[in-house]
XYZ file of C-alpha atoms in Angstrom:
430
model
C 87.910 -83.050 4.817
C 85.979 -79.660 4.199
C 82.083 -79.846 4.993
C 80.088 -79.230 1.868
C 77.359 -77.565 3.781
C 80.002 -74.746 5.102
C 81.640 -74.604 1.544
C 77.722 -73.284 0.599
C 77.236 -71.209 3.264
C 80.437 -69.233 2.806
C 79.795 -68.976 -0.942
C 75.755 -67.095 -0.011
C 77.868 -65.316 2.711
C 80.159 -64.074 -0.162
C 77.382 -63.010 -2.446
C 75.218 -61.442 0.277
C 78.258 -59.173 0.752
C 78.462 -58.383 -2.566
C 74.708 -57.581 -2.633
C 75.280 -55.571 0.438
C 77.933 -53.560 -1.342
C 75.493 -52.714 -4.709
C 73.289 -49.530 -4.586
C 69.662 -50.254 -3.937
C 66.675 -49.313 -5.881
C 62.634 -48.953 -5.118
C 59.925 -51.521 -6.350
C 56.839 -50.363 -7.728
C 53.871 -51.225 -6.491
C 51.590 -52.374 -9.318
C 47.999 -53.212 -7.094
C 46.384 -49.668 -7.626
C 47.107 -49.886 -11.676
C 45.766 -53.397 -11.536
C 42.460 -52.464 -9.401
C 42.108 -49.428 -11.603
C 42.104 -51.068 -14.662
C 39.970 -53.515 -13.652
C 37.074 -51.158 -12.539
C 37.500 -48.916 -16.155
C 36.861 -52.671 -17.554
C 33.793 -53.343 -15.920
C 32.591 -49.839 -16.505
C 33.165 -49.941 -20.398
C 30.974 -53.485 -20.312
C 27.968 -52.419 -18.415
C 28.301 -48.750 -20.841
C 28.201 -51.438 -23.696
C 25.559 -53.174 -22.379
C 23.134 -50.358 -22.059
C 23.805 -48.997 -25.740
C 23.227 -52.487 -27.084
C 19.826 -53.048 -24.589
C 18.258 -49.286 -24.820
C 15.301 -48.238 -27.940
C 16.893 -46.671 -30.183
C 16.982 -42.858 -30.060
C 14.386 -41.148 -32.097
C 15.738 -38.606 -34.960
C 12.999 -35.527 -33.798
C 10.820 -34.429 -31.122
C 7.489 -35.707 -31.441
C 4.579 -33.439 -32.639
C 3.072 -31.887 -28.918
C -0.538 -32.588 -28.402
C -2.993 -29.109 -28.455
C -6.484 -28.435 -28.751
C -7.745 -26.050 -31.187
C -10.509 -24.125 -32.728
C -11.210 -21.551 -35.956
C -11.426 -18.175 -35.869
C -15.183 -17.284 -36.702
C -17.098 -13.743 -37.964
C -20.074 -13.174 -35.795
C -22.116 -10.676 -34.612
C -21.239 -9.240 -30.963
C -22.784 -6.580 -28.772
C -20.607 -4.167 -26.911
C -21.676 -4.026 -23.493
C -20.530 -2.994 -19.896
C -21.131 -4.935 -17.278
C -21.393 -3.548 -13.415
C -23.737 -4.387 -10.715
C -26.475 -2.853 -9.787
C -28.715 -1.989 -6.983
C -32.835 -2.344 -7.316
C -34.755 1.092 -6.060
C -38.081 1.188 -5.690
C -39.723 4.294 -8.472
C -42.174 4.918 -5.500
C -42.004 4.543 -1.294
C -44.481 5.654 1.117
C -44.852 5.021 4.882
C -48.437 4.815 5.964
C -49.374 6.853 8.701
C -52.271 7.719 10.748
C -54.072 11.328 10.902
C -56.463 10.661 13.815
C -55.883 9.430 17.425
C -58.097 6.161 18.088
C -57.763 2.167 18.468
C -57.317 0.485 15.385
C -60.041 -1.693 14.720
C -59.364 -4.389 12.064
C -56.863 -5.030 9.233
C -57.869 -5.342 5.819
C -54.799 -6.904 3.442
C -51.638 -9.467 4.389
C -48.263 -8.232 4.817
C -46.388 -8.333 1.724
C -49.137 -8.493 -0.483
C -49.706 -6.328 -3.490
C -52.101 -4.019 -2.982
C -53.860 -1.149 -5.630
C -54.306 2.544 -5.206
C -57.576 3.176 -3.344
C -57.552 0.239 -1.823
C -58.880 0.198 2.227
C -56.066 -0.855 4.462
C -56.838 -0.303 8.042
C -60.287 0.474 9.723
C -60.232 2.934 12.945
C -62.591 3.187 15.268
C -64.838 5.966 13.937
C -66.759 7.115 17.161
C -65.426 10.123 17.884
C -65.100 11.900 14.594
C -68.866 10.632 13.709
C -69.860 12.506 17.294
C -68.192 15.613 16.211
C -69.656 15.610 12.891
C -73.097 15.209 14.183
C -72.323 17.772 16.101
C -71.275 20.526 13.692
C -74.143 19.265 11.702
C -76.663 20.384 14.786
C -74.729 23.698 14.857
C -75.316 24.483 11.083
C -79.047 23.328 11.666
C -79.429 25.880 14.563
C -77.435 28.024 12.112
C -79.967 27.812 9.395
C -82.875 27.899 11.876
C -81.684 31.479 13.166
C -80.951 32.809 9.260
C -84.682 32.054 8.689
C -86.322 33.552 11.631
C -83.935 36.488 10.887
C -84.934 36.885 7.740
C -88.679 36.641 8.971
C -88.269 39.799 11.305
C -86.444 41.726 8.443
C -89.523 41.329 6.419
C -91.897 42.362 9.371
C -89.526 45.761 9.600
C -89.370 45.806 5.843
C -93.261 46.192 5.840
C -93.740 48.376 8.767
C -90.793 50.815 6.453
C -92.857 50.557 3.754
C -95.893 51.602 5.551
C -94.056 54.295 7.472
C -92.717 55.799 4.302
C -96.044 55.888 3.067
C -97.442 57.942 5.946
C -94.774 60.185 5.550
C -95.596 61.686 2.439
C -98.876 61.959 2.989
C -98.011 64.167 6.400
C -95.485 65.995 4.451
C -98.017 67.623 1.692
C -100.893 68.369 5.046
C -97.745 69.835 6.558
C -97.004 71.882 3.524
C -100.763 73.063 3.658
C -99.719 73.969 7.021
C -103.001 70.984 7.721
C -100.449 69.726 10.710
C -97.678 71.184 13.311
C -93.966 70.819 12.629
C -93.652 68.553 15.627
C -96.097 65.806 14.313
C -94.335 66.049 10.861
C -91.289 65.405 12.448
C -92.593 62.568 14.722
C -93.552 60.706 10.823
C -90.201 61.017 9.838
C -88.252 60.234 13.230
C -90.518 57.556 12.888
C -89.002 56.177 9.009
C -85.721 56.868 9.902
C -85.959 54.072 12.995
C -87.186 51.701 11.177
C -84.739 52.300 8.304
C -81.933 51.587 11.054
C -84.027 48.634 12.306
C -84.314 47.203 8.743
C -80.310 47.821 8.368
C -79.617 45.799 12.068
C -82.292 43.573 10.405
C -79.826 42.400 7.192
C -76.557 42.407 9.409
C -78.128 40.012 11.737
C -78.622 37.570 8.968
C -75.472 37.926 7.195
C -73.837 37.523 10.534
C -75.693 34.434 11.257
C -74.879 32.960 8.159
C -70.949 33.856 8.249
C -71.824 31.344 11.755
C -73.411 28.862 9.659
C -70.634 29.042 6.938
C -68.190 28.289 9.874
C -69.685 25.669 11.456
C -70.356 24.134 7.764
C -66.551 23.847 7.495
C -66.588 22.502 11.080
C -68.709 19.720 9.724
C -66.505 19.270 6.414
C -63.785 18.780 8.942
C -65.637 16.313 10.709
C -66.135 14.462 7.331
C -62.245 14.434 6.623
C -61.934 13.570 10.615
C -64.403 10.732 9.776
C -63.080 9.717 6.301
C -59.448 9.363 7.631
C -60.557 6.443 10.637
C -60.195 4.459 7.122
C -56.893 4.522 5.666
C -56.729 3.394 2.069
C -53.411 2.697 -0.259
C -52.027 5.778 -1.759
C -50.082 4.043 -4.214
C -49.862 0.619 -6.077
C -47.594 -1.778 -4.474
C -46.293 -4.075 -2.347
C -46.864 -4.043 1.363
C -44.510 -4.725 4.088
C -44.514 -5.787 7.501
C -46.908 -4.432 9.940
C -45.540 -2.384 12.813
C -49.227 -2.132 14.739
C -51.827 -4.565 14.927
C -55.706 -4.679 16.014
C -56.545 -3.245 18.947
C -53.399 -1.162 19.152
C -54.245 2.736 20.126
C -52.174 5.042 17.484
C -51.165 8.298 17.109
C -51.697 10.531 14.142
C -48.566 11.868 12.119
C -46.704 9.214 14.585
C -42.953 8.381 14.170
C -43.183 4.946 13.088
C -45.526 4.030 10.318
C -48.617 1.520 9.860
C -46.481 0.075 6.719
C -44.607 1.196 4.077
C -45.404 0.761 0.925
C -42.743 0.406 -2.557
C -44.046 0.604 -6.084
C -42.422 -2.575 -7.873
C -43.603 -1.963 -11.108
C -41.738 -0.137 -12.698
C -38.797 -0.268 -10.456
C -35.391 1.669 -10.820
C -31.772 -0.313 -11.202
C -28.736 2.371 -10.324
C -25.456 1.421 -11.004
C -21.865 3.123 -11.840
C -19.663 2.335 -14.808
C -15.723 3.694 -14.943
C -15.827 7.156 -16.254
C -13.862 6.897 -19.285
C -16.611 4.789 -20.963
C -19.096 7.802 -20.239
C -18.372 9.088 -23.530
C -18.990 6.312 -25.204
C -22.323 5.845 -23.569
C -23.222 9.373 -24.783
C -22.801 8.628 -28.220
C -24.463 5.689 -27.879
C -27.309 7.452 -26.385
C -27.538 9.666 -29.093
C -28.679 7.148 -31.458
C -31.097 5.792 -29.553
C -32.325 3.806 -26.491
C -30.290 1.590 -24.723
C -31.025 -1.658 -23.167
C -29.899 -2.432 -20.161
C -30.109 -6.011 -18.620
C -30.833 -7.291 -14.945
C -30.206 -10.664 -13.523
C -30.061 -12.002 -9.961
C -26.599 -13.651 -9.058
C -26.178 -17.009 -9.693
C -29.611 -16.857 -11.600
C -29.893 -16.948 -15.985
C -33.042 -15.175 -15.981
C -32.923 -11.697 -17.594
C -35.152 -8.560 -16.766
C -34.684 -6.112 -19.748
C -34.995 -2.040 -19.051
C -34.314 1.005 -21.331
C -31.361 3.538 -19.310
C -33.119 6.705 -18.489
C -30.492 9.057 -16.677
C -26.977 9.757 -16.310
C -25.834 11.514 -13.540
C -24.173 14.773 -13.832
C -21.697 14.291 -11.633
C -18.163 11.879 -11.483
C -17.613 10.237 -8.106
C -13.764 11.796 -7.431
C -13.525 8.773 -4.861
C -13.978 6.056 -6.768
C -13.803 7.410 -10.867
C -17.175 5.761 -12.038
C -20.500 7.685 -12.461
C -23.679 6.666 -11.626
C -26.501 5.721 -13.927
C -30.438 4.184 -13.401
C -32.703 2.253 -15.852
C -36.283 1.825 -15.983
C -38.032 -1.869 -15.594
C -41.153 -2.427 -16.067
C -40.583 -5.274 -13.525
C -44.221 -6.715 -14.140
C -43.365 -10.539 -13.030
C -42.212 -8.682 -9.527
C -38.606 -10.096 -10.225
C -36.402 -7.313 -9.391
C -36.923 -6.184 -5.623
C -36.181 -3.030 -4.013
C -33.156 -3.534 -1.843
C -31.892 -6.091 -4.258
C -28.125 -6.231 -5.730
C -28.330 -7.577 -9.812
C -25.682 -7.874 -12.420
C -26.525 -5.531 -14.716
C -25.550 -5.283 -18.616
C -25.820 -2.033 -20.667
C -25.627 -2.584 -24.155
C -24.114 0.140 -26.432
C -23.893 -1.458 -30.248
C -23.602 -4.794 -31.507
C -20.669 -5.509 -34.010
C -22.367 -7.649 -36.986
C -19.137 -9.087 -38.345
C -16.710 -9.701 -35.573
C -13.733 -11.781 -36.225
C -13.650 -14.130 -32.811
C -11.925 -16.905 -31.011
C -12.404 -18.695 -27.549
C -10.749 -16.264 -25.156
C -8.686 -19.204 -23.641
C -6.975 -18.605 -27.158
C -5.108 -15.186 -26.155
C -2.274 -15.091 -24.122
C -0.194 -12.344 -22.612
C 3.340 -12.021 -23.357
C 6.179 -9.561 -22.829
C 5.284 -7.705 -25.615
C 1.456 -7.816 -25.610
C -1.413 -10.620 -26.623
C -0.308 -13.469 -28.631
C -1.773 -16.414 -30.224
C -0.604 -19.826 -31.755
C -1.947 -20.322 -35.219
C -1.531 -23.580 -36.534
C 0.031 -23.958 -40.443
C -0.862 -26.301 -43.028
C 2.235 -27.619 -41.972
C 0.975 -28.301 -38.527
C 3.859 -26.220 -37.201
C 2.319 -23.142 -35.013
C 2.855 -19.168 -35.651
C 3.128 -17.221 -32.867
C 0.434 -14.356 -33.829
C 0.997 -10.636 -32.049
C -3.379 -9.938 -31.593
C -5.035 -6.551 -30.927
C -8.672 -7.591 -28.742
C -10.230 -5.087 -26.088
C -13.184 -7.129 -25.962
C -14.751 -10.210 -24.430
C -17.750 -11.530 -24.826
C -19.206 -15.188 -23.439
C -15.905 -16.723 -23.510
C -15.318 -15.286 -27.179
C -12.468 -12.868 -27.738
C -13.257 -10.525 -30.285
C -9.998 -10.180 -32.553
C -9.826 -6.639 -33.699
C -6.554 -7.307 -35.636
C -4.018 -10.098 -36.364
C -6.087 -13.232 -37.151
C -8.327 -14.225 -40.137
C -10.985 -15.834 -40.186
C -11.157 -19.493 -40.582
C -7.893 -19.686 -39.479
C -6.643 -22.313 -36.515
C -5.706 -21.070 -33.339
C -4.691 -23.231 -29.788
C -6.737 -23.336 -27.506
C -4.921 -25.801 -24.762
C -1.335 -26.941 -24.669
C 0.170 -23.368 -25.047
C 2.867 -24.236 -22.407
C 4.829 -26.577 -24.616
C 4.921 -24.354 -27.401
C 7.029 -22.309 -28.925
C 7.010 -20.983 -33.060
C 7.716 -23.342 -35.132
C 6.659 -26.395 -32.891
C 4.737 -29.223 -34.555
C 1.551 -30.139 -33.056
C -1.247 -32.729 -33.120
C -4.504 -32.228 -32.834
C -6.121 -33.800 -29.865
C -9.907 -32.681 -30.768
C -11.292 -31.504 -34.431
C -11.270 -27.845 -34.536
C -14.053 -26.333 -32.718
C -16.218 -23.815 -33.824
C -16.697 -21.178 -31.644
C -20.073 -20.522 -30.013
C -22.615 -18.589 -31.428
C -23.523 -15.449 -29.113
């Protein structure tokens, strides 16, 4: 009897021969197309869930927010601005012009003190013993002049007289009354005392060219005197003492009692670039300019009228140098001091201006933004070469009443819709 369980197994040893005997071919592996496809699946849901969850896209960009204001028509002054340096119109250094100790002080350093005015008090001993003394000498002067002119009398008479006996001798002598040697004794006689007289008149005139000297001695002994009290040449004000009382000084010495600066009027030099020289000389020609002072970081004004232009351009720096006249009566401006000044050449009366924050430079020059009716912005090609208080002055390419941006430039380009953050401002008034 055959086995059934060999029968099988030499039927699948058959076949697995057979299978042996066939060609084979490669299986594809399908686990990257299935892990693919899966991940392009989950991709395409979450993509469709973020469409369906996200706002919805708006059709146009929204308006960008600027600040504005309107072009205005004021009046503007053309100035130049520079700074300046304070000069005092008047300085004098107080000196002594006699040796002694200096006695007392009569004023506070730094005060303001007037022409005339005493200052310091020297001890006056010596010059008032030399002036008593050339006073003795002219009184021993005049003393001498008198009893000079008492003994040119007493020869004057004793001429006279002589004179008298001589022509009485002279017509005996022609009457041959008298000898030849007593006439001659007469007239020897007249012609002494005609010499005397002469020695008489020399003597005083020589005594009194000794008085006359010793006159001036004393007149120098006045000024010797007058000068132990030193008085204020000028008006001004004082500054600090280099000697006190008690100190000995020199005359004419090197360093000075105190010097002294006239602060009212002062001066105010400064230099402006030299191409606007010519438009300060026309502007000089039509009048006097102002020219304004301040202290930095101070609003007050001083106000002065510009007196002189120097004749000269500085090669080294291309500015030239100019100086105004302030009255300077509040003592404001000091000497020493450094001020902004402004000269003021005309004043525009109808200016066409906007904020200077306005005008911006560009590639091919100054621009603005003016805003349309249609709140869409223009982009404006301007012509300004001035500035005034935070005003541009517009000299062409904007009209005014017209809307220009003032903030928010950045984002903007022509044609751009904007909004208004602010209602137009006016510009300042200057």
């Amino acid at each position: 009897m055959i086995n059934m369980t060999e029968t099988i197994d030499t039927e699948k040893s058959k076949r697995g021969r057979a299978i042996d005997s066939m060609p084979r071919t490669r299986s594809r592996n399908w686990l990257p197309i299935w892990l693919g496809g899966a991940a392009i699946g989950a991709s395409l849901y979450l993509l469709n869930s973020q469409v369906a969850n996200a706002p919805p896209v708006p059709k146009g960009k929204p308006p960008a927010p600027v600040t504005s204001a309107r072009a205005e028509r004021q009046a503007v002054p053309v100035q130049i601005s520079s700074v300046g340096n304070v000069e005092a119109t008047s300085t004098v250094a107080v000196r002594s012009q006699v040796d002694g100790q200096l006695l007392q002080i009569h004023f506070q350093p730094g005060q303001v003190v007037r022409q005339g005015q005493v200052l310091f008090s020297i001890d006056p001993q010596v010059a008032q013993a030399a002036l008593a003394q050339a006073q003795a000498a002219v009184n021993k002067d005049l003393a001498a002049v008198e009893q000079a002119k008492a003994i040119l009398l007493k020869d004057q008479a004793q001429l006279k007289a002589a004179r008298t006996q001589l022509q009485r001798y002279q017509g005996l002598f022609a009457e041959q009354a008298i000898s030849l040697e007593s006439f001659d004794q007469y007239r020897t006689n007249v012609d002494a005392l005609e010499a005397t007289v002469r020695a008489d008149a020399a003597n005083i005139r020589s005594i009194e060219a000794s008085a006359n000297a010793d006159r001036a001695a004393v007149t120098r002994a006045q000024v010797q005197l007058a000068y132990s009290t030193i008085r204020a040449p000028i008006d001004g004000r004082t500054g600090d003492l280099n000697f006190y009382a008690g100190n000995l000084i020199k005359a004419n010495d090197t360093t000075p009692l105190i010097t002294i600066n006239r602060i009212s009027p002062v001066y105010v030099t400064f230099n402006i670039p030299e191409d606007q020289l010519l438009a300060v000389r026309r502007a000089m020609g039509q009048g006097a300019l102002k020219v304004a002072a301040s202290a930095p970081g101070d609003a007050a004004l001083s106000l002065g009228t510009l007196n002189f232009v120097n004749n000269t351009v500085d090669a080294t720096t291309g500015t030239i140098k100019l100086k105004a006249t302030f009255i300077n009566r509040d003592s404001y401006l000091v000497p020493g001091q450094f001020v902004n000044t402004t000269l003021t050449l005309k004043t525009l009366s109808d200016a066409v201006v906007v904020p200077s924050q306005a005008v911006q430079t560009g590639q091919q020059g100054r621009y603005v933004f003016v805003i349309q009716a249609n709140q869409q912005v223009e982009e404006r090609p301007v012509t300004s070469t001035l500035t005034y208080k935070n005003m541009a002055v517009i000299d062409q390419g904007i009209r005014p009443g017209e809307l220009v941006v003032t903030d928010g430039q950045l984002q903007l380009v022509p044609g751009t819709k904007v909004q208004l953050k602010n209602q137009p401002q006016e510009t300042a008034q200057p």
